[in-house]
Coordinates of C-alpha atoms (C1' of nucleotides) in Angstrom, one line a residue:
Chain A
X90 CA 2.5 8.2 -6.0
X91 CA 5.7 6.5 -5.0
X92 CA 6.4 4.1 -2.3
X93 CA 8.8 4.8 0.4
X94 CA 11.9 2.7 0.4
X95 CA 11.1 -0.1 2.8
X96 CA 13.5 -0.4 5.7
X97 CA 13.1 -4.2 5.1
X98 CA 15.5 -3.7 2.2
X99 CA 18.2 -2.6 4.5
X100 CA 19.9 -5.8 5.8
X101 CA 21.9 -3.8 8.4
X102 CA 18.9 -2.6 10.2
X103 CA 17.9 -4.6 13.3
X104 CA 14.5 -6.2 13.4
X105 CA 12.5 -8.0 16.0
X106 CA 11.9 -7.4 19.7
X107 CA 13.3 -4.3 21.2
X108 CA 15.9 -4.5 24.0
X109 CA 15.6 -2.5 27.1
X110 CA 18.5 -0.3 26.2
X111 CA 17.1 0.4 22.8
X112 CA 13.8 1.5 24.5
X113 CA 15.8 3.7 26.8
X114 CA 17.7 5.3 24.0
X115 CA 14.5 6.0 22.1
X116 CA 12.6 7.4 25.2
X117 CA 15.6 9.6 26.1
X118 CA 15.9 11.0 22.6
X119 CA 12.2 11.7 22.2
X120 CA 11.9 13.2 25.7
X121 CA 14.7 15.5 24.8
X122 CA 14.0 16.4 21.2
X123 CA 10.6 15.1 20.3
X124 CA 10.4 12.7 17.4
X125 CA 10.4 15.3 14.5
X126 CA 11.0 13.3 11.4
X127 CA 11.0 9.6 12.2
X128 CA 13.5 8.9 9.5
X129 CA 16.3 10.7 11.4
X130 CA 15.3 9.5 14.8
X131 CA 17.3 6.3 14.8
X132 CA 20.4 8.0 13.5
X133 CA 20.2 10.8 16.1
X134 CA 19.3 8.4 18.9
X135 CA 22.0 6.0 18.0
X136 CA 19.7 3.1 17.2
X137 CA 20.2 0.5 14.5
X138 CA 16.6 0.6 13.6
X139 CA 14.5 2.1 10.8
X140 CA 12.4 5.1 11.5
X141 CA 9.2 3.2 11.0
X142 CA 10.2 0.7 13.6
X143 CA 11.0 3.5 16.0
X144 CA 7.6 5.2 15.4
X145 CA 5.8 1.9 16.0
X146 CA 7.7 1.1 19.2
X147 CA 6.9 4.6 20.5
X148 CA 3.3 4.8 19.5
X149 CA 2.4 1.3 20.5
X150 CA 4.5 0.8 23.6
X151 CA 6.7 3.6 24.9
X152 CA 4.4 6.6 24.8
X153 CA 3.9 7.8 28.4
X154 CA 0.1 8.1 28.1
X155 CA -0.5 4.5 27.1
X156 CA -2.9 2.7 29.3
X157 CA -1.8 -0.8 29.9
X158 CA -3.7 -3.8 31.2
X159 CA -7.0 -5.5 30.4
X160 CA -9.9 -3.9 28.6
X161 CA -12.8 -3.2 30.9
X162 CA -16.4 -4.1 30.1
X163 CA -17.2 -0.5 29.4
X164 CA -14.3 -0.2 26.9
X165 CA -15.4 -3.5 25.3
X166 CA -18.9 -2.2 24.8
X167 CA -17.6 1.0 23.4
X168 CA -15.3 -0.8 21.0
X169 CA -18.2 -2.9 19.7
X170 CA -20.4 0.1 19.3
X171 CA -17.7 2.1 17.6
X172 CA -16.8 -0.8 15.3
X173 CA -20.5 -1.2 14.3
X174 CA -20.3 2.4 13.1
X175 CA -16.7 2.8 11.9
X176 CA -15.8 -0.7 10.8
X177 CA -12.1 -1.7 10.9
X178 CA -11.0 1.9 11.4
X179 CA -8.8 1.1 14.4
X180 CA -7.2 4.4 14.6
X181 CA -10.6 6.1 14.6
X182 CA -11.8 3.8 17.3
X183 CA -8.7 4.3 19.3
X184 CA -9.3 8.0 19.2
X185 CA -12.4 7.4 21.4
X186 CA -10.5 5.3 23.9
X187 CA -7.8 7.5 25.6
X188 CA -4.6 5.6 26.3
X189 CA -5.4 2.7 24.0
X190 CA -3.6 2.2 20.7
X191 CA -5.1 1.2 17.5
X192 CA -2.8 -1.9 17.5
X193 CA -4.0 -2.9 20.9
X194 CA -7.7 -2.5 20.0
X195 CA -7.2 -4.3 16.7
X196 CA -5.6 -7.2 18.6
X197 CA -8.3 -7.2 21.2
X198 CA -10.9 -7.3 18.5
X199 CA -9.4 -10.1 16.5
X200 CA -8.5 -12.3 19.5
X201 CA -11.5 -11.8 21.8
X202 CA -14.5 -9.8 20.6
X203 CA -14.5 -11.2 17.1
X204 CA -14.6 -14.8 18.4
X205 CA -17.2 -13.9 21.0
X206 CA -19.5 -12.4 18.4
X207 CA -19.0 -15.4 16.1
X208 CA -19.9 -17.8 19.0
X209 CA -23.0 -15.8 19.6
X210 CA -24.0 -16.0 16.0
X211 CA -23.3 -12.5 15.1
X212 CA -21.3 -11.6 12.0
X213 CA -18.5 -9.4 13.4
X214 CA -18.2 -7.6 10.1
X215 CA -21.8 -6.6 9.6
X216 CA -22.9 -6.9 13.3
X217 CA -26.0 -8.8 11.9
X218 CA -27.0 -12.3 12.8
X219 CA -25.1 -14.9 10.8
X220 CA -26.9 -17.2 8.4
X221 CA -24.1 -19.4 7.1
X222 CA -24.4 -23.2 7.7
X223 CA -21.1 -23.5 9.6
X224 CA -22.4 -21.2 12.2
X225 CA -25.7 -23.0 12.5
X226 CA -23.8 -26.2 13.2
X227 CA -21.9 -24.4 15.9
X228 CA -25.1 -23.2 17.4
X229 CA -26.4 -26.7 17.3
X230 CA -23.4 -27.8 19.3
X231 CA -24.0 -25.1 21.8
X232 CA -27.6 -26.1 22.1
X233 CA -26.6 -29.7 22.6
X234 CA -24.6 -28.6 25.6
X235 CA -27.1 -26.1 26.9
X236 CA -30.1 -28.4 26.6
X237 CA -29.0 -31.7 28.0
X238 CA -31.9 -34.1 28.2
X239 CA -33.9 -32.0 25.8
X240 CA -35.3 -34.3 23.1
X241 CA -35.5 -31.5 20.5
X242 CA -33.5 -32.1 17.4
X243 CA -30.5 -29.8 17.8
X244 CA -30.4 -28.8 14.2
X245 CA -34.0 -27.8 14.3
X246 CA -33.3 -25.9 17.4
X247 CA -30.4 -24.2 15.8
X248 CA -32.5 -23.2 12.9
X249 CA -35.2 -22.0 15.1
X250 CA -32.9 -19.9 17.2
X251 CA -31.2 -18.5 14.2
X252 CA -34.5 -17.7 12.6
X253 CA -35.8 -16.2 15.8
X254 CA -32.8 -14.0 16.2
X255 CA -33.0 -12.8 12.6
X256 CA -36.8 -12.3 12.9
X257 CA -36.4 -10.4 16.1
X258 CA -33.8 -8.2 14.6
X259 CA -35.9 -7.7 11.5
X260 CA -39.0 -7.0 13.5
X261 CA -37.3 -4.3 15.5
X262 CA -35.8 -2.8 12.4
X263 CA -39.1 -2.8 10.8
X264 CA -40.7 -1.2 13.8
X265 CA -38.1 1.5 13.8
X266 CA -38.7 2.1 10.1
X267 CA -42.3 2.6 10.7
X268 CA -41.6 5.1 13.5
X269 CA -39.2 6.9 11.3
X270 CA -41.8 7.2 8.6
X271 CA -44.2 8.7 11.2
X272 CA -41.9 11.0 13.0
X273 CA -39.7 12.1 10.1
X274 CA -37.0 13.0 12.6
X275 CA -34.3 15.3 11.5
X276 CA -30.7 14.1 11.2
X277 CA -28.7 14.1 14.2
X278 CA -25.0 13.5 13.9
X279 CA -22.6 14.5 16.6
X280 CA -19.9 16.9 15.7
X281 CA -17.1 14.3 16.0
X282 CA -18.8 12.2 13.4
X283 CA -19.9 9.5 15.8
X284 CA -23.6 8.8 15.7
X285 CA -25.7 9.8 18.6
X286 CA -26.5 6.7 20.7
X287 CA -29.8 6.8 22.4
X288 CA -30.4 4.8 25.6
X289 CA -33.9 3.6 25.3
X290 CA -35.5 0.2 25.6
X291 CA -38.2 1.2 23.2
X292 CA -36.1 3.0 20.8
X293 CA -37.1 5.6 18.4
X294 CA -34.3 6.2 15.9
X295 CA -32.8 9.6 16.2
X296 CA -31.5 10.0 12.8
X297 CA -31.5 9.0 9.2
X298 CA -28.4 10.5 7.8
X299 CA -28.3 10.4 4.0
X300 CA -25.3 8.2 3.8
X301 CA -26.8 4.9 4.4
X302 CA -26.7 4.8 8.2
X303 CA -29.3 4.3 10.7
X304 CA -28.9 5.8 14.1
X305 CA -27.2 3.7 16.7
X306 CA -29.8 2.9 19.2
X307 CA -28.5 1.2 22.2
X308 CA -30.7 -0.8 24.5
X309 CA -30.4 0.0 28.2
X310 CA -27.9 -2.8 28.8
X311 CA -25.5 -1.3 26.2
X312 CA -24.8 -5.0 25.7
X313 CA -27.3 -6.0 23.1
X314 CA -26.2 -9.5 22.6
X315 CA -25.5 -10.3 26.2
X316 CA -21.7 -10.4 25.6
X317 CA -21.1 -9.9 29.2
X318 CA -23.4 -12.8 30.2
X319 CA -23.4 -16.4 29.2
X320 CA -25.2 -17.6 26.2
X321 CA -27.6 -19.6 28.3
X322 CA -28.6 -16.7 30.5
X323 CA -30.1 -14.8 27.6
X324 CA -33.7 -16.0 27.7
X325 CA -35.0 -12.8 26.5
X326 CA -32.2 -11.2 24.6
X327 CA -32.5 -7.5 24.2
X328 CA -32.5 -6.5 20.6
X329 CA -29.3 -5.2 19.1
X330 CA -28.6 -1.6 18.5
X331 CA -29.2 -0.5 15.0
X332 CA -25.9 -0.4 13.2
X333 CA -24.4 0.4 9.9
X334 CA -25.7 -1.7 7.1
X335 CA -22.8 -1.1 4.8
X336 CA -19.5 -1.2 6.6
X337 CA -17.7 -0.2 3.4
X338 CA -19.4 3.1 3.5
X339 CA -18.6 3.7 7.1
X340 CA -15.4 5.5 6.4
X341 CA -17.5 8.3 4.9
X342 CA -19.0 9.0 8.3
X343 CA -16.2 11.0 9.6
X344 CA -16.5 13.5 6.8
X345 CA -20.1 14.2 7.5
X346 CA -20.8 17.3 9.4
X347 CA -24.0 18.4 11.0
X348 CA -25.7 19.7 7.9
X349 CA -27.6 16.6 7.1
X350 CA -31.1 17.9 7.5
X351 CA -31.6 19.0 3.9
X352 CA -32.2 15.6 2.6
X353 CA -35.6 14.1 3.0
X354 CA -36.3 10.9 4.8
X355 CA -37.4 9.3 1.6
X356 CA -34.3 10.2 -0.2
X357 CA -32.3 8.7 2.7
X358 CA -34.2 5.5 2.4
X359 CA -33.8 5.3 -1.3
X360 CA -30.0 5.8 -0.9
X361 CA -29.9 3.3 1.9
X362 CA -31.6 0.6 -0.1
X363 CA -29.5 1.3 -3.1
X364 CA -26.3 1.0 -1.2
X365 CA -27.5 -2.2 0.4
X366 CA -28.1 -3.6 -3.0
X367 CA -24.7 -2.7 -4.2
X368 CA -23.0 -3.9 -1.1
X369 CA -24.7 -7.3 -0.6
X370 CA -25.6 -8.4 -4.1
X371 CA -29.0 -9.1 -2.6
X372 CA -31.3 -6.7 -0.8
X373 CA -31.7 -7.1 2.9
X374 CA -33.9 -4.0 3.1
X375 CA -36.1 -4.7 0.1
X376 CA -36.7 -8.2 1.4
X377 CA -37.6 -6.9 4.8
X378 CA -40.0 -4.3 3.6
X379 CA -41.7 -6.9 1.4
Chain B
dA1020 C1' 8.7 -33.9 32.5
dA1021 C1' 7.8 -33.6 27.7
dC1022 C1' 5.0 -32.5 24.1
dC1023 C1' 1.4 -30.2 21.7
dA1024 C1' -2.2 -26.8 20.7
dC1025 C1' -3.9 -22.6 21.4
dC1026 C1' -3.9 -17.7 22.6
dG1027 C1' -2.3 -12.9 23.1
dC1028 C1' 0.6 -9.5 21.8
dA1029 C1' 4.5 -7.0 19.7
dA1030 C1' 6.4 -6.1 15.5
dC1031 C1' 6.6 -6.2 10.6
dC1032 C1' 5.0 -5.6 5.8
dG1033 C1' 2.9 -3.3 2.2
dC1034 C1' -0.4 0.0 0.8
dT1035 C1' -2.5 4.7 0.8
dG1036 C1' -2.9 9.5 0.8
dG1037 C1' -1.0 14.1 1.9
dG1038 C1' 2.1 17.4 0.8
dG1039 C1' 6.2 19.5 -1.1
dA1040 C1' 9.5 20.0 -5.0
Chain C
dC563 C1' 0.7 17.6 -13.6
dT564 C1' 4.0 14.2 -12.1
dC565 C1' 7.3 12.4 -9.0
dC566 C1' 9.0 11.5 -4.6
dC567 C1' 9.1 11.3 0.4
dC568 C1' 6.9 10.5 4.5
dA569 C1' 3.6 9.3 8.2
dG570 C1' -0.1 6.6 9.1
dC571 C1' -3.0 2.7 8.7
dG572 C1' -4.7 -2.1 8.5
dG573 C1' -3.6 -6.9 7.7
dT574 C1' -0.5 -10.4 8.8
dT575 C1' 3.1 -13.0 11.1
dG576 C1' 5.9 -15.0 14.5
dC577 C1' 7.2 -15.7 19.1
dG578 C1' 6.6 -16.5 24.0
dG579 C1' 3.4 -17.9 27.5
dT580 C1' 0.0 -21.0 29.2
dG581 C1' -3.0 -24.9 29.8
dG582 C1' -4.2 -29.6 28.7
dT583 C1' -2.8 -34.4 27.9

DNA sequence: AACCACCGCAACCGCTGGGGA
DNA sequence: CTCCCCAGCGGTTGCGGTGGT
């Protein structure tokens, strides 16, 4: 499969920020003719740009249906939930947020949400509590600030907090596993490939698809880690929604239809645990079950 | 006022996969 | 089946703005 000749090779093509008149030319042309083949757009529109650049400018900035401005709390929650299911599939995530572009969401994630999650001790990639030492040191710093006058050794506190968070998460996951074993609930995947999210403070997982996913179960706050509130406010943090264990396998989600009911719950578990083994090198699930 | 560090965002780069010849 | 073109995607970069010193 060949590569397209990069417009970077063409020294005559203009790069960098777009001028207002260039924008106008592009908008006028597309409004009149549609974009058709992007390669011919710059020629037809009288622009000294490559087609790729035109496409990007249009899709990320000039399109009339683009919603500008800050992301709302609801959008932020949705992005976090979708990311936990879809991983870095920005275009897929963008499809669930009308008026937002994949580029915008990607930037928002990398500049805001990612940092927010890291500060809260959550691995933004796996959406699981972090266990690395750097993070624990950060947590200890937070605790130093939050617990002025407290004589507790900050590092002890950090370890306790981290262990508590991990234990809480594991406890809930384990509880859910037991419920799954008992209820043997049929798979339930929405038609657009996005897992059903159940609003329930005492969650019973809705589905065990056979591709390594656990149903997203969203606590009533839809803000499991208290992202909208300060770190100190979360005395009794609500447990996080169950999210994908293997982000690498997330991309397969969209191809799954509704016909997931034929596989048994035990087969699903076997697969889940095997995928976890392959993905992590160690086994999160085996360890937890033990 | 000048400098610096950090942040957010627009744009670019390079890769991938679909589809036609 | 292979090659080529193209659109789309995700990661990265660089610039302008802003706040702190």
